[in-house]
Amino acid sequence: MKYGALPLAALVALVPAFVAAQAGQWGQCGGIGWNGPTTCTSGWTCTYSNPYYSQCLQGSSSSSSTSKSTSTTTSSTTKSTTTTSSTTKSSSTTTSSSTSKSSTTTTSTSTSSTGTTTPVAGNPYAGKTVIPNPFYAAEIQAAIPLFTDSNLAAKAATVETIPTFFWLDTVAKVPTLGGYLKQAAQTPNAVFQIVVYDLPNRDCHAKASNGEFQISDNGVANYENYIDQIVAQIKANPGVTVVAVIEPDSLANLVTNLSDPNCSAAQTAYKQCIVYAIQQLSKVNVAMYLDAGHAGWLGWPANLQPAATLFSQILQTAGSPNTVRGLATNVANYNALSAVTPDPCTQGDPNYDEIHYINALAPMLTSSGFPAHFIVDQGRSGQQNLRQQWGDWCNIKGAGFGTRPTTNTGSALIDAIVWVKPGGECDGTSNSSAPRYDSTCSLSDADQPAPQAGQWFQEYFQTLVSKANPPL
Ligand SMILES: *[C@@H]1O[C@H](CO)[C@@H](O)[C@H](O)[C@H]1NC(C)=O
Ligand SMILES: *[C@@H]1O[C@H](CO)[C@@H](O)[C@H](O)[C@H]1NC(C)=O
Ligand SMILES: *[C@@H]1O[C@H](CO)[C@@H](O)[C@H](O)[C@H]1NC(C)=O
């Protein structure tokens, strides 16, 4: 049906209900292009962060709500991860990480740029400026006034400028990308980082899978539409190199957890969808890193060759585009890139940190025809020897921000150290009555009480700041 066929009255009738809604805690309530609610739920105040973003903060804040340009978007990002390390013996590690975030949207009306998307050649980070994730910057701006220690607050404010990835974990969030890219394009040689994370039956080995698409309900087609929308946003906003982490945990689950009926049932769709993502994102020159779990998962010796084989099969099925640059490791996890001594929780895995894992996997990738280049998440890896078990993933107590993003990695195999997970966004709630409760978030090494996955976890953020290593 054409739009013209819809009576105007029908559209008008929808408006009041939408406008009357109030944004929830930490929700977006204004910004350029924002069409959503501009007031907050009781006890929360709409607070101006920047022209693109106003957020509901606790209490009565002084700042103006959104007056000028209005636009924005709410969204919530979530990553739930289940990681399992296979072990040749009987010890197994389960790692799950759950990330969530919210995002902003810019509906900009400015004229289109005419630049072309930068083609991928070599390390996409080399000589580039990596743009911070605007939503995370807004979250941090909102967090600063809540600090009581002004010295710590000043350190926290510096995190705003550190690039993290923008998680596209729902299709509703995709329109936000265009505005971010348009902003990023104002910086010469800019890189903008995204996580593609919306497979049907996502998190097949998680306790509570929380994806929005179901294979049984048109999930593959819905996923392809999600990818098409990302491609359209990138095409419409050229001039920025886009780096993408592709589908955290998905292929790793196919390596180690096909005995889980939920993973074996998802296998065909996962492969089809990831191949589609690679093919389509290649058309707009996105530099892609497929997610490869971490040392405590695919880094176990028995898992390395099966992992290399699967990654290369996927790449070949997609037509081996050179836009697939390599693999991303340790996404949302806590492992060191290079540990001084093995963390006791690594239980004898010779690949007890990311560099050992990468060095062990690289030759197998090369001989399988897959490019042995890596990015490694170190966002929450500043402190080590914190976990009771390697598989523990939820809001690990005492974690600190880690090595800052850099291309000075100390390894020819590693393109960049990155911060994929925006530290301070909660991994999962410790409230056992909450709908998406995961018992991992109540373990003794998990920081408690923890809010819902994706919500801002102020106390945890403050700890990440104070325990940062190197210090902020
Ligand atoms: C997932 O794989 C790990 C080993 O990698 C294993 O310990 C665990 O039992 C598997 N889970 C299921 C449900 O198959
Ligand atoms: C498979 O997924 C369903 C639905 O999410 C869940 O109820 C069930 O417990 C899962 N099975 C396993 C083995 O985890
Ligand atoms: C825990 O979750 C339940 C159910 O959502 C809620 O009613 C309760 O207030 C929560 N408790 C805390 C301490 O947040």
CSV table of C-alpha atoms and ligand atoms in Angstrom, one decimal, residues 429 431-435 449 452, ligand 3:
chain,number,residue,atom,x,y,z
A,429,THR,CA,21.2,-7.9,36.9
A,431,ASN,CA,18.1,-9.3,41.1
A,432,SER,CA,16.9,-12.9,41.1
A,433,SER,CA,13.3,-11.7,40.7
A,434,ALA,CA,14.0,-9.7,37.5
A,435,PRO,CA,12.8,-11.1,34.2
A,449,PRO,CA,23.6,-5.1,43.4
A,452,GLN,CA,19.3,-4.6,34.4
B,3,LIG,C1,13.8,-7.0,41.5
B,3,LIG,O1,13.0,-7.3,40.5
B,3,LIG,C2,11.6,-7.3,40.8
B,3,LIG,C3,10.9,-7.8,39.6
B,3,LIG,O2,11.1,-7.0,38.5
B,3,LIG,C4,11.2,-5.9,41.2
B,3,LIG,O3,9.9,-5.9,41.6
B,3,LIG,C5,12.1,-5.5,42.5
B,3,LIG,O4,11.8,-4.2,42.8
B,3,LIG,C6,13.5,-5.6,42.1
B,3,LIG,N1,14.3,-5.4,43.3
B,3,LIG,C7,15.3,-4.5,43.3
B,3,LIG,C8,16.0,-4.4,44.6
B,3,LIG,O5,15.6,-3.8,42.4
